[in-house]
PDB file of C-alpha atoms in Angstrom:
ATOM      1  CA  ALA A   1     -40.692 -84.901 -44.548  1.00 82.00           C
ATOM      2  CA  GLN A   2     -42.875 -82.556 -46.475  1.00 87.00           C
ATOM      3  CA  SER A   3     -41.474 -79.571 -48.344  1.00 93.00           C
ATOM      4  CA  VAL A   4     -42.799 -76.899 -50.669  1.00 97.00           C
ATOM      5  CA  THR A   5     -40.980 -74.988 -53.378  1.00 98.00           C
ATOM      6  CA  GLN A   6     -42.211 -71.774 -54.902  1.00 98.00           C
ATOM      7  CA  PRO A   7     -39.645 -71.081 -57.629  1.00 97.00           C
ATOM      8  CA  ASP A   8     -40.600 -67.455 -58.226  1.00 97.00           C
ATOM      9  CA  ILE A   9     -39.794 -64.956 -55.488  1.00 97.00           C
ATOM     10  CA  HIS A  10     -41.280 -62.024 -57.405  1.00 97.00           C
ATOM     11  CA  ILE A  11     -43.703 -61.856 -60.309  1.00 98.00           C
ATOM     12  CA  THR A  12     -44.957 -58.750 -62.083  1.00 98.00           C
ATOM     13  CA  VAL A  13     -48.028 -58.839 -64.322  1.00 98.00           C
ATOM     14  CA  SER A  14     -50.092 -56.172 -65.997  1.00 98.00           C
ATOM     15  CA  GLU A  15     -53.597 -55.522 -64.772  1.00 98.00           C
ATOM     16  CA  GLY A  16     -55.998 -57.631 -66.800  1.00 98.00           C
ATOM     17  CA  ALA A  17     -53.351 -60.189 -67.740  1.00 98.00           C
ATOM     18  CA  SER A  18     -53.489 -63.811 -66.672  1.00 98.00           C
ATOM     19  CA  LEU A  19     -51.496 -65.126 -63.748  1.00 98.00           C
ATOM     20  CA  GLU A  20     -49.910 -68.435 -62.831  1.00 98.00           C
ATOM     21  CA  LEU A  21     -47.970 -68.954 -59.621  1.00 98.00           C
ATOM     22  CA  ARG A  22     -45.990 -72.146 -59.359  1.00 98.00           C
ATOM     23  CA  CYS A  23     -45.849 -74.545 -56.450  1.00 98.00           C
ATOM     24  CA  ASN A  24     -44.089 -77.889 -56.185  1.00 97.00           C
ATOM     25  CA  TYR A  25     -44.364 -80.110 -53.146  1.00 96.00           C
ATOM     26  CA  SER A  26     -42.609 -83.134 -51.784  1.00 93.00           C
ATOM     27  CA  TYR A  27     -44.694 -85.651 -49.883  1.00 86.00           C
ATOM     28  CA  GLY A  28     -45.001 -89.417 -50.200  1.00 73.00           C
ATOM     29  CA  ALA A  29     -48.762 -89.782 -50.077  1.00 80.00           C
ATOM     30  CA  THR A  30     -51.647 -87.650 -51.277  1.00 80.00           C
ATOM     31  CA  PRO A  31     -51.047 -84.257 -49.736  1.00 91.00           C
ATOM     32  CA  TYR A  32     -53.417 -81.698 -48.383  1.00 94.00           C
ATOM     33  CA  LEU A  33     -52.616 -78.582 -50.425  1.00 96.00           C
ATOM     34  CA  PHE A  34     -53.435 -74.953 -49.797  1.00 97.00           C
ATOM     35  CA  TRP A  35     -52.909 -71.493 -51.214  1.00 98.00           C
ATOM     36  CA  TYR A  36     -52.942 -68.474 -48.915  1.00 98.00           C
ATOM     37  CA  VAL A  37     -52.579 -64.768 -49.597  1.00 98.00           C
ATOM     38  CA  GLN A  38     -51.045 -62.192 -47.283  1.00 98.00           C
ATOM     39  CA  SER A  39     -51.234 -58.427 -47.565  1.00 95.00           C
ATOM     40  CA  PRO A  40     -48.480 -56.418 -45.855  1.00 89.00           C
ATOM     41  CA  GLY A  41     -48.671 -56.636 -42.072  1.00 84.00           C
ATOM     42  CA  GLN A  42     -51.702 -58.917 -42.170  1.00 89.00           C
ATOM     43  CA  GLY A  43     -52.458 -62.535 -41.466  1.00 93.00           C
ATOM     44  CA  LEU A  44     -52.957 -65.243 -44.056  1.00 97.00           C
ATOM     45  CA  GLN A  45     -56.219 -65.579 -45.945  1.00 97.00           C
ATOM     46  CA  LEU A  46     -57.164 -68.963 -47.367  1.00 98.00           C
ATOM     47  CA  LEU A  47     -57.724 -68.836 -51.136  1.00 98.00           C
ATOM     48  CA  LEU A  48     -58.400 -72.494 -51.808  1.00 98.00           C
ATOM     49  CA  LYS A  49     -57.552 -76.016 -50.786  1.00 97.00           C
ATOM     50  CA  TYR A  50     -57.273 -79.514 -52.230  1.00 96.00           C
ATOM     51  CA  PHE A  51     -57.776 -82.696 -50.285  1.00 93.00           C
ATOM     52  CA  SER A  52     -59.020 -85.192 -52.883  1.00 90.00           C
ATOM     53  CA  GLY A  53     -61.367 -85.566 -55.841  1.00 90.00           C
ATOM     54  CA  ASP A  54     -61.529 -83.137 -58.749  1.00 92.00           C
ATOM     55  CA  THR A  55     -57.992 -81.933 -59.395  1.00 94.00           C
ATOM     56  CA  LEU A  56     -59.126 -78.464 -60.459  1.00 97.00           C
ATOM     57  CA  VAL A  57     -60.313 -76.493 -57.468  1.00 98.00           C
ATOM     58  CA  GLN A  58     -61.984 -73.129 -57.380  1.00 98.00           C
ATOM     59  CA  GLY A  59     -61.322 -70.590 -54.688  1.00 98.00           C
ATOM     60  CA  ILE A  60     -62.232 -67.112 -53.660  1.00 97.00           C
ATOM     61  CA  LYS A  61     -61.515 -63.923 -55.618  1.00 96.00           C
ATOM     62  CA  GLY A  62     -61.579 -65.776 -58.953  1.00 97.00           C
ATOM     63  CA  PHE A  63     -58.563 -67.977 -58.236  1.00 98.00           C
ATOM     64  CA  GLU A  64     -58.243 -71.621 -59.177  1.00 98.00           C
ATOM     65  CA  ALA A  65     -55.531 -74.247 -58.797  1.00 98.00           C
ATOM     66  CA  GLU A  66     -54.809 -77.567 -60.407  1.00 97.00           C
ATOM     67  CA  PHE A  67     -53.318 -80.567 -58.641  1.00 96.00           C
ATOM     68  CA  LYS A  68     -51.004 -82.589 -60.857  1.00 95.00           C
ATOM     69  CA  ARG A  69     -49.733 -85.658 -59.063  1.00 93.00           C
ATOM     70  CA  SER A  70     -47.315 -86.640 -61.846  1.00 93.00           C
ATOM     71  CA  GLN A  71     -45.581 -83.266 -61.570  1.00 95.00           C
ATOM     72  CA  SER A  72     -46.006 -82.845 -57.796  1.00 95.00           C
ATOM     73  CA  SER A  73     -47.435 -79.438 -58.539  1.00 97.00           C
ATOM     74  CA  PHE A  74     -50.317 -77.289 -57.376  1.00 98.00           C
ATOM     75  CA  ASN A  75     -50.158 -74.111 -59.453  1.00 98.00           C
ATOM     76  CA  LEU A  76     -52.422 -71.157 -58.767  1.00 98.00           C
ATOM     77  CA  ARG A  77     -54.079 -69.348 -61.655  1.00 98.00           C
ATOM     78  CA  LYS A  78     -56.271 -66.367 -62.308  1.00 98.00           C
ATOM     79  CA  PRO A  79     -57.485 -65.384 -65.779  1.00 98.00           C
ATOM     80  CA  SER A  80     -57.478 -61.622 -65.239  1.00 98.00           C
ATOM     81  CA  VAL A  81     -55.513 -59.940 -62.482  1.00 98.00           C
ATOM     82  CA  HIS A  82     -56.784 -56.872 -60.642  1.00 97.00           C
ATOM     83  CA  TRP A  83     -54.594 -54.279 -58.946  1.00 97.00           C
ATOM     84  CA  SER A  84     -55.999 -55.413 -55.594  1.00 96.00           C
ATOM     85  CA  ASP A  85     -54.411 -58.859 -56.119  1.00 97.00           C
ATOM     86  CA  ALA A  86     -50.972 -57.412 -55.383  1.00 97.00           C
ATOM     87  CA  ALA A  87     -49.816 -59.307 -52.273  1.00 98.00           C
ATOM     88  CA  GLU A  88     -47.678 -62.246 -51.230  1.00 98.00           C
ATOM     89  CA  TYR A  89     -48.924 -65.736 -52.015  1.00 98.00           C
ATOM     90  CA  PHE A  90     -48.010 -68.854 -50.096  1.00 98.00           C
ATOM     91  CA  CYS A  91     -48.431 -72.476 -51.037  1.00 98.00           C
ATOM     92  CA  ALA A  92     -48.652 -74.946 -48.150  1.00 97.00           C
ATOM     93  CA  VAL A  93     -48.830 -78.695 -47.674  1.00 95.00           C
ATOM     94  CA  GLY A  94     -50.308 -80.708 -44.837  1.00 93.00           C
ATOM     95  CA  ARG A  95     -50.968 -84.338 -44.003  1.00 86.00           C
ATOM     96  CA  PRO A  96     -54.130 -86.159 -42.953  1.00 83.00           C
ATOM     97  CA  PRO A  97     -54.990 -84.366 -39.720  1.00 83.00           C
ATOM     98  CA  MET A  98     -56.497 -87.325 -37.914  1.00 77.00           C
ATOM     99  CA  GLU A  99     -53.075 -88.994 -37.970  1.00 79.00           C
ATOM    100  CA  TYR A 100     -50.686 -86.058 -38.049  1.00 82.00           C
ATOM    101  CA  GLY A 101     -52.532 -83.026 -36.728  1.00 84.00           C
ATOM    102  CA  ASN A 102     -52.970 -79.702 -38.451  1.00 88.00           C
ATOM    103  CA  LYS A 103     -49.334 -78.740 -39.083  1.00 91.00           C
ATOM    104  CA  LEU A 104     -48.703 -76.926 -42.362  1.00 95.00           C
ATOM    105  CA  VAL A 105     -45.401 -76.574 -44.184  1.00 96.00           C
ATOM    106  CA  PHE A 106     -45.156 -73.415 -46.253  1.00 97.00           C
ATOM    107  CA  GLY A 107     -43.227 -72.378 -49.304  1.00 98.00           C
ATOM    108  CA  ALA A 108     -41.117 -69.228 -49.249  1.00 98.00           C
ATOM    109  CA  GLY A 109     -43.844 -67.209 -50.929  1.00 98.00           C
ATOM    110  CA  THR A 110     -44.214 -65.320 -54.204  1.00 98.00           C
ATOM    111  CA  ILE A 111     -44.655 -61.558 -54.179  1.00 98.00           C
ATOM    112  CA  LEU A 112     -47.059 -60.427 -56.865  1.00 98.00           C
ATOM    113  CA  ARG A 113     -46.808 -56.917 -58.255  1.00 98.00           C
ATOM    114  CA  VAL A 114     -49.518 -55.642 -60.600  1.00 98.00           C
ATOM    115  CA  LYS A 115     -48.692 -52.972 -63.202  1.00 97.00           C
ATOM    116  CA  SER A 116     -51.399 -50.597 -64.298  1.00 91.00           C
TER     117      SER A 116
ATOM    118  CA  LYS B   1     -68.744 -66.418 -37.036  1.00 77.00           C
ATOM    119  CA  ALA B   2     -65.990 -64.251 -35.679  1.00 88.00           C
ATOM    120  CA  GLY B   3     -62.532 -65.007 -37.001  1.00 95.00           C
ATOM    121  CA  VAL B   4     -59.363 -65.824 -35.144  1.00 98.00           C
ATOM    122  CA  THR B   5     -58.309 -63.034 -32.829  1.00 98.00           C
ATOM    123  CA  GLN B   6     -54.836 -62.384 -31.506  1.00 98.00           C
ATOM    124  CA  THR B   7     -53.759 -60.027 -28.773  1.00 98.00           C
ATOM    125  CA  PRO B   8     -51.859 -57.868 -28.549  1.00 98.00           C
ATOM    126  CA  ARG B   9     -51.305 -56.842 -32.162  1.00 97.00           C
ATOM    127  CA  TYR B  10     -47.979 -55.171 -31.457  1.00 98.00           C
ATOM    128  CA  LEU B  11     -45.379 -55.628 -28.749  1.00 97.00           C
ATOM    129  CA  ILE B  12     -41.987 -54.147 -28.042  1.00 98.00           C
ATOM    130  CA  LYS B  13     -39.805 -55.978 -25.542  1.00 98.00           C
ATOM    131  CA  THR B  14     -36.214 -55.867 -24.400  1.00 98.00           C
ATOM    132  CA  ARG B  15     -33.719 -58.700 -24.692  1.00 98.00           C
ATOM    133  CA  GLY B  16     -33.944 -61.060 -21.737  1.00 98.00           C
ATOM    134  CA  GLN B  17     -37.583 -60.324 -20.988  1.00 98.00           C
ATOM    135  CA  GLN B  18     -40.410 -62.762 -21.520  1.00 98.00           C
ATOM    136  CA  VAL B  19     -43.639 -62.326 -23.450  1.00 98.00           C
ATOM    137  CA  THR B  20     -47.049 -63.976 -23.635  1.00 98.00           C
ATOM    138  CA  LEU B  21     -49.212 -63.884 -26.742  1.00 98.00           C
ATOM    139  CA  SER B  22     -52.861 -64.863 -26.861  1.00 98.00           C
ATOM    140  CA  CYS B  23     -55.028 -66.465 -29.517  1.00 98.00           C
ATOM    141  CA  SER B  24     -58.790 -67.014 -29.538  1.00 98.00           C
ATOM    142  CA  PRO B  25     -59.848 -69.512 -32.205  1.00 98.00           C
ATOM    143  CA  ILE B  26     -62.981 -69.549 -34.281  1.00 97.00           C
ATOM    144  CA  SER B  27     -65.895 -70.826 -32.234  1.00 96.00           C
ATOM    145  CA  GLY B  28     -66.030 -74.619 -32.383  1.00 94.00           C
ATOM    146  CA  HIS B  29     -62.404 -75.029 -33.455  1.00 95.00           C
ATOM    147  CA  ARG B  30     -60.445 -77.173 -31.032  1.00 94.00           C
ATOM    148  CA  SER B  31     -57.065 -77.042 -32.750  1.00 95.00           C
ATOM    149  CA  VAL B  32     -54.761 -74.055 -32.448  1.00 97.00           C
ATOM    150  CA  SER B  33     -51.379 -73.844 -34.159  1.00 97.00           C
ATOM    151  CA  TRP B  34     -48.693 -71.211 -33.861  1.00 98.00           C
ATOM    152  CA  TYR B  35     -46.291 -70.045 -36.560  1.00 98.00           C
ATOM    153  CA  GLN B  36     -43.361 -67.656 -36.611  1.00 98.00           C
ATOM    154  CA  GLN B  37     -42.860 -65.530 -39.719  1.00 97.00           C
ATOM    155  CA  THR B  38     -39.567 -63.755 -40.397  1.00 97.00           C
ATOM    156  CA  PRO B  39     -38.078 -62.354 -43.611  1.00 94.00           C
ATOM    157  CA  GLY B  40     -35.150 -64.745 -43.411  1.00 92.00           C
ATOM    158  CA  GLN B  41     -36.804 -68.002 -42.372  1.00 96.00           C
ATOM    159  CA  GLY B  42     -40.310 -67.517 -43.717  1.00 96.00           C
ATOM    160  CA  LEU B  43     -43.239 -69.240 -42.043  1.00 97.00           C
ATOM    161  CA  GLN B  44     -42.199 -71.836 -39.526  1.00 98.00           C
ATOM    162  CA  PHE B  45     -44.421 -74.065 -37.427  1.00 97.00           C
ATOM    163  CA  LEU B  46     -43.994 -73.698 -33.673  1.00 98.00           C
ATOM    164  CA  PHE B  47     -46.557 -76.066 -32.149  1.00 96.00           C
ATOM    165  CA  GLU B  48     -50.148 -77.236 -32.241  1.00 96.00           C
ATOM    166  CA  TYR B  49     -52.584 -77.747 -29.411  1.00 96.00           C
ATOM    167  CA  PHE B  50     -55.690 -79.854 -29.609  1.00 95.00           C
ATOM    168  CA  SER B  51     -58.054 -80.345 -26.674  1.00 93.00           C
ATOM    169  CA  GLU B  52     -55.519 -78.811 -24.280  1.00 96.00           C
ATOM    170  CA  THR B  53     -52.732 -81.187 -25.361  1.00 95.00           C
ATOM    171  CA  GLN B  54     -49.709 -80.387 -27.469  1.00 95.00           C
ATOM    172  CA  ARG B  55     -50.040 -82.586 -30.527  1.00 92.00           C
ATOM    173  CA  ASN B  56     -47.179 -81.346 -32.701  1.00 91.00           C
ATOM    174  CA  LYS B  57     -44.007 -79.424 -32.058  1.00 94.00           C
ATOM    175  CA  GLY B  58     -41.665 -77.668 -34.450  1.00 95.00           C
ATOM    176  CA  ASN B  59     -37.930 -77.258 -34.197  1.00 95.00           C
ATOM    177  CA  PHE B  60     -37.708 -74.365 -31.767  1.00 97.00           C
ATOM    178  CA  PRO B  61     -35.809 -74.097 -28.483  1.00 97.00           C
ATOM    179  CA  GLY B  62     -37.485 -74.732 -25.171  1.00 97.00           C
ATOM    180  CA  ARG B  63     -37.799 -70.977 -24.600  1.00 98.00           C
ATOM    181  CA  PHE B  64     -40.888 -71.217 -26.768  1.00 98.00           C
ATOM    182  CA  SER B  65     -43.820 -72.803 -25.011  1.00 98.00           C
ATOM    183  CA  GLY B  66     -47.567 -72.796 -25.190  1.00 98.00           C
ATOM    184  CA  ARG B  67     -50.737 -73.978 -23.638  1.00 98.00           C
ATOM    185  CA  GLN B  68     -54.393 -74.298 -24.412  1.00 98.00           C
ATOM    186  CA  PHE B  69     -57.325 -73.739 -22.142  1.00 98.00           C
ATOM    187  CA  SER B  70     -60.586 -75.623 -21.884  1.00 97.00           C
ATOM    188  CA  ASN B  71     -62.321 -72.988 -24.039  1.00 96.00           C
ATOM    189  CA  SER B  72     -59.695 -73.634 -26.777  1.00 97.00           C
ATOM    190  CA  ARG B  73     -58.017 -70.265 -26.319  1.00 98.00           C
ATOM    191  CA  SER B  74     -54.274 -70.606 -26.517  1.00 98.00           C
ATOM    192  CA  GLU B  75     -51.277 -68.718 -25.276  1.00 98.00           C
ATOM    193  CA  MET B  76     -47.676 -68.918 -26.311  1.00 98.00           C
ATOM    194  CA  ASN B  77     -44.811 -67.753 -24.161  1.00 98.00           C
ATOM    195  CA  VAL B  78     -41.281 -66.841 -25.115  1.00 98.00           C
ATOM    196  CA  SER B  79     -38.808 -66.539 -22.277  1.00 96.00           C
ATOM    197  CA  THR B  80     -35.395 -64.869 -22.288  1.00 97.00           C
ATOM    198  CA  LEU B  81     -36.096 -62.980 -25.480  1.00 98.00           C
ATOM    199  CA  GLU B  82     -33.387 -62.662 -28.106  1.00 98.00           C
ATOM    200  CA  LEU B  83     -33.135 -60.169 -30.961  1.00 98.00           C
ATOM    201  CA  GLY B  84     -33.799 -63.010 -33.393  1.00 97.00           C
ATOM    202  CA  ASP B  85     -37.213 -63.593 -31.852  1.00 98.00           C
ATOM    203  CA  SER B  86     -38.463 -60.433 -33.544  1.00 98.00           C
ATOM    204  CA  ALA B  87     -41.145 -61.699 -35.887  1.00 98.00           C
ATOM    205  CA  LEU B  88     -44.795 -61.837 -36.784  1.00 98.00           C
ATOM    206  CA  TYR B  89     -46.409 -64.590 -34.726  1.00 98.00           C
ATOM    207  CA  LEU B  90     -49.449 -66.107 -36.366  1.00 98.00           C
ATOM    208  CA  CYS B  91     -52.069 -68.282 -34.828  1.00 98.00           C
ATOM    209  CA  ALA B  92     -54.268 -70.618 -36.869  1.00 97.00           C
ATOM    210  CA  SER B  93     -57.334 -72.482 -35.747  1.00 97.00           C
ATOM    211  CA  SER B  94     -58.802 -75.561 -37.331  1.00 95.00           C
ATOM    212  CA  VAL B  95     -61.973 -77.544 -36.998  1.00 91.00           C
ATOM    213  CA  GLY B  96     -59.836 -80.633 -37.591  1.00 85.00           C
ATOM    214  CA  ASP B  97     -59.911 -81.088 -41.348  1.00 88.00           C
ATOM    215  CA  GLY B  98     -56.369 -79.821 -41.863  1.00 89.00           C
ATOM    216  CA  THR B  99     -57.353 -76.303 -42.915  1.00 94.00           C
ATOM    217  CA  GLY B 100     -55.783 -73.486 -40.941  1.00 95.00           C
ATOM    218  CA  TYR B 101     -57.649 -70.214 -40.508  1.00 97.00           C
ATOM    219  CA  PHE B 102     -55.234 -67.519 -39.507  1.00 98.00           C
ATOM    220  CA  GLY B 103     -55.483 -64.549 -37.248  1.00 98.00           C
ATOM    221  CA  PRO B 104     -53.974 -61.124 -37.996  1.00 97.00           C
ATOM    222  CA  GLY B 105     -50.827 -61.904 -36.039  1.00 97.00           C
ATOM    223  CA  THR B 106     -48.834 -60.300 -33.259  1.00 98.00           C
ATOM    224  CA  ARG B 107     -45.831 -58.254 -34.336  1.00 97.00           C
ATOM    225  CA  LEU B 108     -43.090 -58.710 -31.718  1.00 98.00           C
ATOM    226  CA  THR B 109     -40.081 -56.449 -31.762  1.00 98.00           C
ATOM    227  CA  VAL B 110     -37.176 -57.254 -29.454  1.00 98.00           C
ATOM    228  CA  THR B 111     -34.709 -54.428 -28.790  1.00 98.00           C
TER     229      THR B 111
END
């Protein structure tokens, strides 16, 4: 069964500083990996996804993530954080949808606080 | 294209009642999945419908059910509500590539 671990429940960074949110997954084959962001009381917004190919993927709002198979990781990064990035971030893993459908398994989330 | 819409946005129900939530997917998306989000359990998959058929089911009791219509709109129903059913219910639609596009959610409060 798939699982996702986000080791950091809370992270605080200063505005303008770089950010890295950690995500480790457990899945036997090549996973479908996603990062979502959620503002309080809102739905989830897709930041980026990885299915195959180039292991460094670019997303919206200046975010990027790198897939490292050897470490079973898919960490999210941003070079310079803005106050508006304060939110909760979720890493998720899926399987090939043609065989398994579109079910996603989510990590527990990391709450990002930005200091001015 | 319009995004995923969910109605109603907020609901307050009493224990023992039943509730129906609605989700309209992005135009052209035939897959609709439902998730429950609570502070204690996080985001948990309820079920997925594709072309009016349930394709996946999570580990929830039979009180939770759903259906999908020919226009891909989906409803989920919770019968005999319990206090623990209070949650944000999120719907996600997909064109079939594995990516879920989420709606704003329905906040259900059971008193």
